[in-house]
CSV table of C-alpha atoms in Angstrom, one decimal:
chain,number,residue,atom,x,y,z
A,20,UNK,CA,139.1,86.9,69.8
A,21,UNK,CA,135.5,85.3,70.0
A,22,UNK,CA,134.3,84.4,66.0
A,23,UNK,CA,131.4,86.9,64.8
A,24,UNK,CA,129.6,83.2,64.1
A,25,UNK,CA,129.8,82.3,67.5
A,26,UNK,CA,128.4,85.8,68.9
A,27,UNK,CA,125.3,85.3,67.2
A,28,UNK,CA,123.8,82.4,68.7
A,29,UNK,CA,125.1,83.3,72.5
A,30,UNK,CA,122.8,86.4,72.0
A,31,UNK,CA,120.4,84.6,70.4
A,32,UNK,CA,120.0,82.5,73.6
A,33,UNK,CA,119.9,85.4,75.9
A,34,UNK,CA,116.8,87.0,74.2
A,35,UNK,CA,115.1,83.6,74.3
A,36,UNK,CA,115.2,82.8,77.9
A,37,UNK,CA,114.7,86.5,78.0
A,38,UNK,CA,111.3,86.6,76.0
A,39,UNK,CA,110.5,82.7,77.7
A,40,UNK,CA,110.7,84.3,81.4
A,41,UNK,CA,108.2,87.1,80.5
A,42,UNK,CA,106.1,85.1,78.0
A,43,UNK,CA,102.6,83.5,80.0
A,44,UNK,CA,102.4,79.6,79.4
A,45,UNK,CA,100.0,78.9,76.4
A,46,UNK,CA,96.8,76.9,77.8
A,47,UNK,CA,96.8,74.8,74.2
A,48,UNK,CA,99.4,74.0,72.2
A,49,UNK,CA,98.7,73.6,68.2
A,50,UNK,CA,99.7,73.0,65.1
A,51,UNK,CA,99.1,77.1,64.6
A,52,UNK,CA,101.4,77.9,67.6
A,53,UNK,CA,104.5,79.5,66.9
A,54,UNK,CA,106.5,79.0,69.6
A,55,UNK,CA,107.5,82.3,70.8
A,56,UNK,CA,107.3,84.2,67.1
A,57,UNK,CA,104.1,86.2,66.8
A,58,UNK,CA,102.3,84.5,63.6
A,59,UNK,CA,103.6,84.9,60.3
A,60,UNK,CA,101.3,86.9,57.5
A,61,UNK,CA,101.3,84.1,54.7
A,62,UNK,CA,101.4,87.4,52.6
A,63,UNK,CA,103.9,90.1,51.6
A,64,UNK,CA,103.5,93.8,53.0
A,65,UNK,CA,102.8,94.7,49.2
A,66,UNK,CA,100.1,92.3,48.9
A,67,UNK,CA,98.1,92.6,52.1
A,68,UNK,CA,98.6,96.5,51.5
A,69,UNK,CA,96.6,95.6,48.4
A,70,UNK,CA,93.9,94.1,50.4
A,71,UNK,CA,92.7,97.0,52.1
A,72,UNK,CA,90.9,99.2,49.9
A,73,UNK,CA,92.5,102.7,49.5
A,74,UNK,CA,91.3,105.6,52.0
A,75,UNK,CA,89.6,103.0,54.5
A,76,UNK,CA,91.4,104.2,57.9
A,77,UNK,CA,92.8,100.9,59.9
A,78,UNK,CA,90.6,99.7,62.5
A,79,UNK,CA,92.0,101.0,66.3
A,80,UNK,CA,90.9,97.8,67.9
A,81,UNK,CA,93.1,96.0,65.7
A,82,UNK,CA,96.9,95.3,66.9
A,83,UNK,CA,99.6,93.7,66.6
A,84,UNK,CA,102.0,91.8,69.0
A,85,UNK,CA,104.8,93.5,69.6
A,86,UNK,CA,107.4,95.0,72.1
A,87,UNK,CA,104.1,97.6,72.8
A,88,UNK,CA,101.4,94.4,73.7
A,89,UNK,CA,101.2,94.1,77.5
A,90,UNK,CA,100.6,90.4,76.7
A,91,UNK,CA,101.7,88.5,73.1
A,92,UNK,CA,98.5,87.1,71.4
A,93,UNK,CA,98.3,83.5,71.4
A,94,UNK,CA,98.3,82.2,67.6
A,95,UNK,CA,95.6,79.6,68.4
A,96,UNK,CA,93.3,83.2,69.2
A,97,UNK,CA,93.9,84.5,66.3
A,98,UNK,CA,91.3,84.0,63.1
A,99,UNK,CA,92.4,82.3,60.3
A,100,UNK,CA,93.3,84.7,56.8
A,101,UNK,CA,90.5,84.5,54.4
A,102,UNK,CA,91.6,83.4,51.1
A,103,UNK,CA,90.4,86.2,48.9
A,104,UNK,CA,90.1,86.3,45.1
A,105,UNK,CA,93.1,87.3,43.0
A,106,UNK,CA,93.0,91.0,41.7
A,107,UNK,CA,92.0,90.6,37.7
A,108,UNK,CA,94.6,91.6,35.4
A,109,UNK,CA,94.9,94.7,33.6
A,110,UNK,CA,95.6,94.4,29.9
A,111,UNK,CA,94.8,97.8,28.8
A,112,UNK,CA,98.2,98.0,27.3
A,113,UNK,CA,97.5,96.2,24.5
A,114,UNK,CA,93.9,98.6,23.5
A,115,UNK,CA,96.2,101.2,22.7
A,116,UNK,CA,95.6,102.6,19.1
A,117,UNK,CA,99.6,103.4,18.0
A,118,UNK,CA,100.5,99.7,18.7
A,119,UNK,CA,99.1,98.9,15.8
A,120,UNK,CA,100.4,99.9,12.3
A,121,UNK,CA,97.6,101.3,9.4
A,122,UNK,CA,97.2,98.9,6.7
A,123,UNK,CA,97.2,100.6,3.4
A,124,UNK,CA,95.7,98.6,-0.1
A,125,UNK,CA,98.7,99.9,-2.4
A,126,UNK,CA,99.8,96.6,-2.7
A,127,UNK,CA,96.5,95.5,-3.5
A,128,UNK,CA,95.9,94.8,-7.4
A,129,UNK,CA,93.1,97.4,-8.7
A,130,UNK,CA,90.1,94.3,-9.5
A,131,UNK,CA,90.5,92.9,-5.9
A,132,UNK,CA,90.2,97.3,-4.6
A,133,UNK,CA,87.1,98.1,-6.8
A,134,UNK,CA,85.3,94.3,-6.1
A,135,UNK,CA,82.2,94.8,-5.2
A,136,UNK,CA,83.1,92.0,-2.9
A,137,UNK,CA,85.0,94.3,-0.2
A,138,UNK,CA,83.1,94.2,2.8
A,139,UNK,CA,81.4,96.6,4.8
A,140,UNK,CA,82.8,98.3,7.9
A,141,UNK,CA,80.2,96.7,10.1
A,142,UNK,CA,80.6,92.9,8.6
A,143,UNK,CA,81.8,90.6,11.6
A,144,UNK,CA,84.9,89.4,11.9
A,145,UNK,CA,83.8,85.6,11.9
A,146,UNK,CA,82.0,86.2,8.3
A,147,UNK,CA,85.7,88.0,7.3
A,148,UNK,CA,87.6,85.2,8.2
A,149,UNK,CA,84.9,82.4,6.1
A,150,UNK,CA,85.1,84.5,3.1
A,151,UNK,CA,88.7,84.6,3.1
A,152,UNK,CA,88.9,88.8,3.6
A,153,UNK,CA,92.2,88.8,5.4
A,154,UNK,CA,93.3,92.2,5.2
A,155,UNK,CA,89.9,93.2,6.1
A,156,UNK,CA,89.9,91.2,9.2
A,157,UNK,CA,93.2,92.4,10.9
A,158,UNK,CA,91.6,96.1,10.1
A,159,UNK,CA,88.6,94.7,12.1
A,160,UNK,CA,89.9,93.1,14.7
A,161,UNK,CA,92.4,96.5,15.4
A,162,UNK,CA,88.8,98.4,15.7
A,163,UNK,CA,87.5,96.0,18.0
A,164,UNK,CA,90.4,96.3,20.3
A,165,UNK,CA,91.0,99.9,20.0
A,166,UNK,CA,87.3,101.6,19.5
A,167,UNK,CA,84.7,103.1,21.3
A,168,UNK,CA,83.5,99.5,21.8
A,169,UNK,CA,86.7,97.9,23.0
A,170,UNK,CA,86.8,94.9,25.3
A,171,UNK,CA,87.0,95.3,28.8
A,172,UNK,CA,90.7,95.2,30.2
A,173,UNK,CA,90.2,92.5,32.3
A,174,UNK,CA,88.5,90.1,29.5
A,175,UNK,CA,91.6,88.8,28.7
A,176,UNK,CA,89.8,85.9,26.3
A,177,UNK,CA,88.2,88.6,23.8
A,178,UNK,CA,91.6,90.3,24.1
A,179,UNK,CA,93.9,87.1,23.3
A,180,UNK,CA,91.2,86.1,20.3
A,181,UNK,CA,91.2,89.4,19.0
A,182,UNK,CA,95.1,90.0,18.7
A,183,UNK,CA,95.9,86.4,17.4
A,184,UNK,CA,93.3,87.0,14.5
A,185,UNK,CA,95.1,90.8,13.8
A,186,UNK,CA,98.7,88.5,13.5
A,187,UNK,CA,97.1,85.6,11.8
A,188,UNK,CA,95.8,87.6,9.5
A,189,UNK,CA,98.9,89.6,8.9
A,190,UNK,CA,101.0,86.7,8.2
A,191,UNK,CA,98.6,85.7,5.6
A,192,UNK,CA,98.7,88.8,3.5
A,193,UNK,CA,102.6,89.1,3.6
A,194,UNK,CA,103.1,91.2,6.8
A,195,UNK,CA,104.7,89.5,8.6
A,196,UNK,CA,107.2,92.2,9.5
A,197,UNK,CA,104.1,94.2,10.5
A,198,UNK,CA,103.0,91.5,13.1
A,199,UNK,CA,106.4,91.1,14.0
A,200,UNK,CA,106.8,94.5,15.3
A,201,UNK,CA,103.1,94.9,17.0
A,202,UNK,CA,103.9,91.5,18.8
A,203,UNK,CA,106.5,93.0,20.8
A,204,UNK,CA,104.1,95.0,22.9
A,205,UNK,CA,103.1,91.3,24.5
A,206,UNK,CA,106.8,91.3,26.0
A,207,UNK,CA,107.9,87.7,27.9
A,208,UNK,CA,104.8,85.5,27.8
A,209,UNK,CA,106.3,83.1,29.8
A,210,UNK,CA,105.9,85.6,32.8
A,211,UNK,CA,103.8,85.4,36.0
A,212,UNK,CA,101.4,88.0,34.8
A,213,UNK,CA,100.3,86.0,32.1
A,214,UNK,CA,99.4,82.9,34.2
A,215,UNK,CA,95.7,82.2,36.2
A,216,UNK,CA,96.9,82.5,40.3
A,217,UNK,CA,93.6,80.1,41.2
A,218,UNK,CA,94.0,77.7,38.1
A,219,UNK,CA,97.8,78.1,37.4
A,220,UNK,CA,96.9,77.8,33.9
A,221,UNK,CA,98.2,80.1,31.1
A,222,UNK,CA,95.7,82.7,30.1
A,223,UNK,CA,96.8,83.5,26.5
A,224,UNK,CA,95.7,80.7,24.1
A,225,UNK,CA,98.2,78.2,23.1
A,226,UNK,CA,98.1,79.1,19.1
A,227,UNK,CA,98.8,82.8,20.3
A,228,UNK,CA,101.8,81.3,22.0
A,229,UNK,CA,103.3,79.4,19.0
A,230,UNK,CA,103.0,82.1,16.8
A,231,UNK,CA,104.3,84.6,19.1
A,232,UNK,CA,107.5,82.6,19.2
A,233,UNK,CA,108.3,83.2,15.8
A,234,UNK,CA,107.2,86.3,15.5
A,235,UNK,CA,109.1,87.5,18.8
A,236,UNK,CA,112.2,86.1,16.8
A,237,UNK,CA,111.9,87.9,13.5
A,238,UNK,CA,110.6,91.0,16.1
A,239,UNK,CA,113.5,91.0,17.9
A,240,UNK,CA,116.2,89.7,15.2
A,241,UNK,CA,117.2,86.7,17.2
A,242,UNK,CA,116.5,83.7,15.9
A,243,UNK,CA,117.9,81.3,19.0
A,244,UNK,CA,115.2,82.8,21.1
A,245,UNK,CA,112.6,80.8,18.6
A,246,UNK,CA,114.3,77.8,19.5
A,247,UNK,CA,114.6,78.1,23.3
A,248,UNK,CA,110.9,79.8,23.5
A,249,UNK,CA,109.7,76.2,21.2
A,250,UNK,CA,111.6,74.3,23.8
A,251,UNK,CA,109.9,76.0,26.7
A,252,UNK,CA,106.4,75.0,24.8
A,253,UNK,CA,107.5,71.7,24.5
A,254,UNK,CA,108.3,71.1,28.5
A,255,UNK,CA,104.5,72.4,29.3
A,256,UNK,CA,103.3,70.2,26.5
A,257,UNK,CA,105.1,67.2,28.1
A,258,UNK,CA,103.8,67.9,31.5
A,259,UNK,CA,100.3,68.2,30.0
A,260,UNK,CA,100.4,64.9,28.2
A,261,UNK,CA,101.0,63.3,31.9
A,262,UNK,CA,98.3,64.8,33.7
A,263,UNK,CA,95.6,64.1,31.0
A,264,UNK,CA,97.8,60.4,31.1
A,265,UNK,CA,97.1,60.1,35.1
A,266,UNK,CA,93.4,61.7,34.8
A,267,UNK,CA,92.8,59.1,31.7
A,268,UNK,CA,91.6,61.9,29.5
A,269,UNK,CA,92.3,60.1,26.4
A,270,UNK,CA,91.4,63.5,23.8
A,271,UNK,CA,93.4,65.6,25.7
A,272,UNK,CA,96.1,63.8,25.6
A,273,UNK,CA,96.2,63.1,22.0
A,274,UNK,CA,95.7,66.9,21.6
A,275,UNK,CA,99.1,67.7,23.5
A,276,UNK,CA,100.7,64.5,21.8
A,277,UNK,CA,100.1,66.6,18.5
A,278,UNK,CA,101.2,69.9,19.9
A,279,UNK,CA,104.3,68.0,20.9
A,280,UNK,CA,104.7,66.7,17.2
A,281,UNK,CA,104.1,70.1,15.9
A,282,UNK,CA,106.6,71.7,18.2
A,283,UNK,CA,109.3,69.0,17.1
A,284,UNK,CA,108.8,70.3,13.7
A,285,UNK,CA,108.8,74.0,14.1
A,286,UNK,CA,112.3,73.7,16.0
A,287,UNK,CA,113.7,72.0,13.0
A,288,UNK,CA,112.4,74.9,10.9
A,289,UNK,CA,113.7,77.3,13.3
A,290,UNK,CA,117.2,75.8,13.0
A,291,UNK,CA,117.0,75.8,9.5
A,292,UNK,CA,116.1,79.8,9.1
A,293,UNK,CA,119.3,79.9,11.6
A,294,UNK,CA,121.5,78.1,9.1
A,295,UNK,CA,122.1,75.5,11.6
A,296,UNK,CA,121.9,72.4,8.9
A,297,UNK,CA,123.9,70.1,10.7
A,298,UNK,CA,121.9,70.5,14.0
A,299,UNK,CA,118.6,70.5,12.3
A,300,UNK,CA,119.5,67.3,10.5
A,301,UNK,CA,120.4,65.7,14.0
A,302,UNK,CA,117.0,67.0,15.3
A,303,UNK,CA,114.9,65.4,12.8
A,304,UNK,CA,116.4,62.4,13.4
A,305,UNK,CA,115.2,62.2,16.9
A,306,UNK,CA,111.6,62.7,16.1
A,307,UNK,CA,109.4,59.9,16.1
A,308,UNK,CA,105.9,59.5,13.7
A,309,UNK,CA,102.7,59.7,15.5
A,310,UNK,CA,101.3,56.7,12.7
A,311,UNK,CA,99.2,59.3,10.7
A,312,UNK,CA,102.1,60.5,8.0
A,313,UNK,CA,101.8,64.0,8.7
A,314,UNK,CA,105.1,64.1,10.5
A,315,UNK,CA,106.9,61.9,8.0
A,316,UNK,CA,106.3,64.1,5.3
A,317,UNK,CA,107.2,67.5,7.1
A,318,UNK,CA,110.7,65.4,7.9
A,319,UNK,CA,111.1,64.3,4.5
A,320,UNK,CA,110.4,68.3,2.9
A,321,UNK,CA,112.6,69.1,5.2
A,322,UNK,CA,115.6,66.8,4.6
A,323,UNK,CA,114.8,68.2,0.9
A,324,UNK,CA,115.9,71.4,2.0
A,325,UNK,CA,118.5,70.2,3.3
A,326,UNK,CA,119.8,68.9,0.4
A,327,UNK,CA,119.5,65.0,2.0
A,328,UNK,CA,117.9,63.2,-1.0
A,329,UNK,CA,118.0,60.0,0.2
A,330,UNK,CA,117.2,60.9,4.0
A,331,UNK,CA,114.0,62.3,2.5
A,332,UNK,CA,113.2,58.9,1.0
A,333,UNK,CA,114.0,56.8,3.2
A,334,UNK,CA,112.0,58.8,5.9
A,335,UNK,CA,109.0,58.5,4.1
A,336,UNK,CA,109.5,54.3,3.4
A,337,UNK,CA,110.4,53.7,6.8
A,338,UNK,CA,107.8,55.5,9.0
A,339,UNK,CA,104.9,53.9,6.4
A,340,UNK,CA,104.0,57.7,5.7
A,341,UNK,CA,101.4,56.2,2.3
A,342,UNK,CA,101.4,54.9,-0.9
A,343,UNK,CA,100.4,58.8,-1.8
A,344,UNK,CA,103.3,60.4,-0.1
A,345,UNK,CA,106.3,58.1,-1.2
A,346,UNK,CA,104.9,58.9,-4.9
A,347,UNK,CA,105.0,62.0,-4.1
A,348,UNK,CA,108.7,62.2,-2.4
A,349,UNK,CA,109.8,60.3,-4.9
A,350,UNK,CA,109.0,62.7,-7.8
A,351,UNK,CA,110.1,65.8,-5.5
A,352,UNK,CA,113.4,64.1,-5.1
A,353,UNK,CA,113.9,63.6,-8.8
A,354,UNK,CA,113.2,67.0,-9.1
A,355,UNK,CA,116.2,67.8,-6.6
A,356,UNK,CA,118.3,65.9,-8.2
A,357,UNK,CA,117.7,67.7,-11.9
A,358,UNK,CA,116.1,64.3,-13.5
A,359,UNK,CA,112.9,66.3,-14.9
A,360,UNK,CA,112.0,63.8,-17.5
A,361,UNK,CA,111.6,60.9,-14.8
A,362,UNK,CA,110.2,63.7,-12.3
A,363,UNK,CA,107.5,64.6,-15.1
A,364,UNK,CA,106.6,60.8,-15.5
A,365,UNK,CA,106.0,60.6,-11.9
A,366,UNK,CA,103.1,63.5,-11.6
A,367,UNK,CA,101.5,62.4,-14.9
A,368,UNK,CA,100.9,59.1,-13.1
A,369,UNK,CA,99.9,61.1,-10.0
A,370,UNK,CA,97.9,63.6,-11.8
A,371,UNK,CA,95.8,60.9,-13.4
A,372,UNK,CA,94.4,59.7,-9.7
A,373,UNK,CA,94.6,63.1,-8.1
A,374,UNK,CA,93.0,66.5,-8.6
A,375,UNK,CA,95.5,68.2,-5.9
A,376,UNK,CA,96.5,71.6,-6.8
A,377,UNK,CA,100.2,70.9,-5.6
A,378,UNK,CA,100.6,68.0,-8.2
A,379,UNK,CA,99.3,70.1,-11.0
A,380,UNK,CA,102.0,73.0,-9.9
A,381,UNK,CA,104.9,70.8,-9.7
A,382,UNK,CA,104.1,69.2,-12.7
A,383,UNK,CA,103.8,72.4,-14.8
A,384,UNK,CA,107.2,73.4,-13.2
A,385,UNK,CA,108.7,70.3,-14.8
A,386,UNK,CA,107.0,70.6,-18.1
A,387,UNK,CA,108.9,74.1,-18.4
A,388,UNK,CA,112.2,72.6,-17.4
A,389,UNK,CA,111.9,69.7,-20.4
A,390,UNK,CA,111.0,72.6,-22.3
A,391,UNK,CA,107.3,72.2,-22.8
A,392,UNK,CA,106.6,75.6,-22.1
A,393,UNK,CA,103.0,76.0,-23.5
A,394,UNK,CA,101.9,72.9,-22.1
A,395,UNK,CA,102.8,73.9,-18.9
A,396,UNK,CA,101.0,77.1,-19.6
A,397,UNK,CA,97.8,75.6,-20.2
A,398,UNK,CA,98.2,73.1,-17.3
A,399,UNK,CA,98.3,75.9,-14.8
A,400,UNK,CA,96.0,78.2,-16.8
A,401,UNK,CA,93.4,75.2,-16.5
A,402,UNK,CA,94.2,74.8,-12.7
A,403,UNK,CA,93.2,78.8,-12.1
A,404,UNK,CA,90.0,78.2,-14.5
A,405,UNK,CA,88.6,75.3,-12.1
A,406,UNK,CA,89.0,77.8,-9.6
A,407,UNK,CA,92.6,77.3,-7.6
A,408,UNK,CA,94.2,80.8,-6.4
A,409,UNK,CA,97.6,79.7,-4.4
A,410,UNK,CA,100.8,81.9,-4.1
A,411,UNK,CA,102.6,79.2,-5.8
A,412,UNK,CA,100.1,78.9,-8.9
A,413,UNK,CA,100.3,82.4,-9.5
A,414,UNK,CA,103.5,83.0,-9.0
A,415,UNK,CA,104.7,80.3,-11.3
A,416,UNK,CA,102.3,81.2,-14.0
A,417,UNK,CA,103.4,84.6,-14.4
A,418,UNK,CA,106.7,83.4,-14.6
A,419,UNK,CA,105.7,81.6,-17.4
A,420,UNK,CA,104.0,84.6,-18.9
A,421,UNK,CA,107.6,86.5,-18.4
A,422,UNK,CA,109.5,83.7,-20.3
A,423,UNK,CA,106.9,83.4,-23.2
A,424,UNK,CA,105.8,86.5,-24.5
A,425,UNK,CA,106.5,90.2,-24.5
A,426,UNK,CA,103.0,91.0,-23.0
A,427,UNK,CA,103.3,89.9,-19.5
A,428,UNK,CA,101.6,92.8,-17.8
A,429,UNK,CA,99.1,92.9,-19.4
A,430,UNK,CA,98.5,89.1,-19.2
A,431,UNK,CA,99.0,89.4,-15.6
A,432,UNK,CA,96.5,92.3,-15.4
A,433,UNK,CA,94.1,89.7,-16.7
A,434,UNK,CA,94.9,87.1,-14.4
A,435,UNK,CA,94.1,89.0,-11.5
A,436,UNK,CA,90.9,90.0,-12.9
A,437,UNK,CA,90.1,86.7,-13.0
A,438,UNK,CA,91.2,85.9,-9.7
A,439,UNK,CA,89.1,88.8,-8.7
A,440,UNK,CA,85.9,87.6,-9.9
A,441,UNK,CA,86.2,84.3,-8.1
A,442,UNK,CA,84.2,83.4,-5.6
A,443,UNK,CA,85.5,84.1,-1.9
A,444,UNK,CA,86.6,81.5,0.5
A,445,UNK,CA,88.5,80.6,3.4
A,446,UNK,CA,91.7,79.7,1.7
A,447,UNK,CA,91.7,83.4,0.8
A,448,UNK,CA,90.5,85.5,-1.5
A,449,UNK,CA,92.3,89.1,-1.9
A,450,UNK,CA,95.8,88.6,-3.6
A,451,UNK,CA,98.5,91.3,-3.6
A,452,UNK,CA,101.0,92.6,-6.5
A,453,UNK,CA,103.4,90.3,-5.7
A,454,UNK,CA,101.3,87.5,-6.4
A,455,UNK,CA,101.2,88.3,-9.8
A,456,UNK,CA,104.2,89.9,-9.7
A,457,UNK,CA,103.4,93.5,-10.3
């Protein structure tokens, strides 16, 4: 019995010398001949159906070769397919009002709701953002996407600005769980759609795509899809840093070399929320400083979470991370190890050569654990006077008022006041209960 395999081509042969005995002999033969296969379309049957506008009737003097063609049309006749512009994309699904969840000020303290610093509907979103009005702006920027007034679907750059200021902005007034949810609607950004067909570039901005990585995770519960989505960032950033290398485009380069670092970094955090220590340890270990210290201290923090003491110094004395930064290791490890007293001594020196808010905060924290309570008080109390707000100063200030007195609402009501009546700026001005821990 004859093989199926070996039917095929016997056949094959026959309709060849079948179609060759019919076929005329081409005057020219070119690199566009096809031998005897009428020409290919270089596009799908969905995509050139695309290309003909709806309704318009196909032309009767056009044909194609076939079994019905008296005569096969040479391919070196035939005009070559015009290269037309790609279709823009539609992203009309993310205008769409229900995506996107009310945000409601019962979580704001009353002086920051009666201010007669809250904005107007009609302030722009830029002048929200300078004056530190977060909530305010992530209620803007879901009007501008979702009004009368909305962007165009197809202006995919107002679109992408507009929803990573609505999930900035939520991150930064604690809702994240908000943002984590409305992110969703953006699905798999590493898709096709999302990418320019002339360019090949990726049309939704690249801090978008970092913080939709987290977000996705927390969205979605799944923390090991922050780590493989960080990786996938890292692979583009790699490819980037070699073609501004072979173009000698020295800025952009050092621009993707610190997108690189930043990635390295946020994996190691990533393994840490997955309770991975042993894997993020072995990660950090791997990264390498860039020579400006950032990265050395972000390792050494981290090997403080970790619990690895002396990783954390020896991180910051080996990469040369500053004189500033091994001082200030040094007293953080102290801290991790329970020696307050020595800790103390260590931001006193500091706090003589520095004004920095997180030396102050540290060093109130360790006068309350030598048991210098009011002192500590009146550190932190001075900090807020000169005009410092941060989560951390509040929070630990009003822990102080809960462990010093039986009045601590009412001291904390105070405190907000005060907080109220500062002026605004772009490290935030409106605070929430839990910042005072109402």
């Amino acid at each position: 019995m004859e093989r199926p395999q070996d039917s095929i081509p016997k056949g094959h042969n026959r309709t060849r010398s079948a179609v060759k005995a019919t076929r005329p002999r081409s005057s020219t033969k070119g690199p566009l001949d096809a031998d005897d296969a009428p020409l290919a379309s270089p596009l799908s049957p969905q995509q050139a159906q695309r290309m003909l506008p709806l309704g318009r009737p196909r032309s009767p003097g056009l044909r194609t070769s076939g079994a019905s063609s008296p005569l096969p049309r040479s391919a070196a006749q035939s005009p070559a397919p015009r290269r037309l512009a790609p279709r823009p994309k539609d992203f009309s699904y993310l205008l769409r009002p229900e995506i996107y969840h009310p945000l409601m000020p019962l979580n704001v303290p009353p002086p920051f709701r009666n201010s007669p610093k809250q904005p107007s509907d009609d302030t722009p979103i830029a002048d929200l953002l300078a004056r530190g009005q977060f909530r305010a702006a992530a209620i803007a920027a879901t009007q501008a996407l979702t009004g009368p007034v909305a962007p165009d679907p197809a202006d995919h750059a107002r679109i992408f600005e507009l929803l990573y200021t609505r999930l900035a902005c939520l991150t930064l007034i604690d809702a994240t769980g908000l943002a984590a949810q409305e992110v969703k609607t953006l699905e798999d950004l590493n898709s096709a759609y999302y990418v320019d067909e002339l360019t090949g570039l990726h049309l939704v901005p690249w801090e978008l795509r970092v913080l939709n990585v987290r977000l996705q995770a927390l969205g979605f519960g799944d923390p090991r899809r922050a780590v493989m989505s960080y990786y996938d960032l890292a692979r583009e950033a790699r490819a980037r840093v070699a073609e501004a290398t072979a173009r000698h485009d020295n800025s952009a380069r050092e621009q993707w070399k610190d997108r690189l670092a930043d990635l390295g970094i946020r994996v190691a955090g990533a393994l840490v929320e997955m309770d991975d220590l042993t894997g993020a340890a072995h990660h950090l270990a791997t990264l390498r400083d860039r020579g400006d210290g950032m990265l050395a201290m972000s390792k050494a923090l981290l090997w403080l979470h970790l619990g690895d003491v002396e990783s954390a110094r020896r991180c910051v004395r080996a990469e040369k991370a500053g004189e500033k930064a091994e001082r200030i290791v040094a007293a953080l490890c102290d801290m991790a190890d329970g020696e307050y007293g020595a800790a103390l001594g260590k931001w006193r020196e500091l706090r003589e050569v520095s004004d920095d808010e997180m030396i102050g905060v540290n060093m109130g924290v360790c006068l309350l654990y030598v048991g210098k309570m009011q002192e500590g008080r009146a550190l932190l109390e001075g900090l807020v006077d000169a005009g410092r707000s941060s989560h951390t100063l509040l929070f630990n200030l009003t822990t102080i008022y809960e462990l010093c007195t039986e009045r601590a609402r009412t001291l904390k009501m105070k405190l907000s006041e005060k907080v109220a009546s500062m002026d605004e700026s772009p490290n935030g001005w409106e605070k929430a209960n839990a910042d005072f821990k109402l």
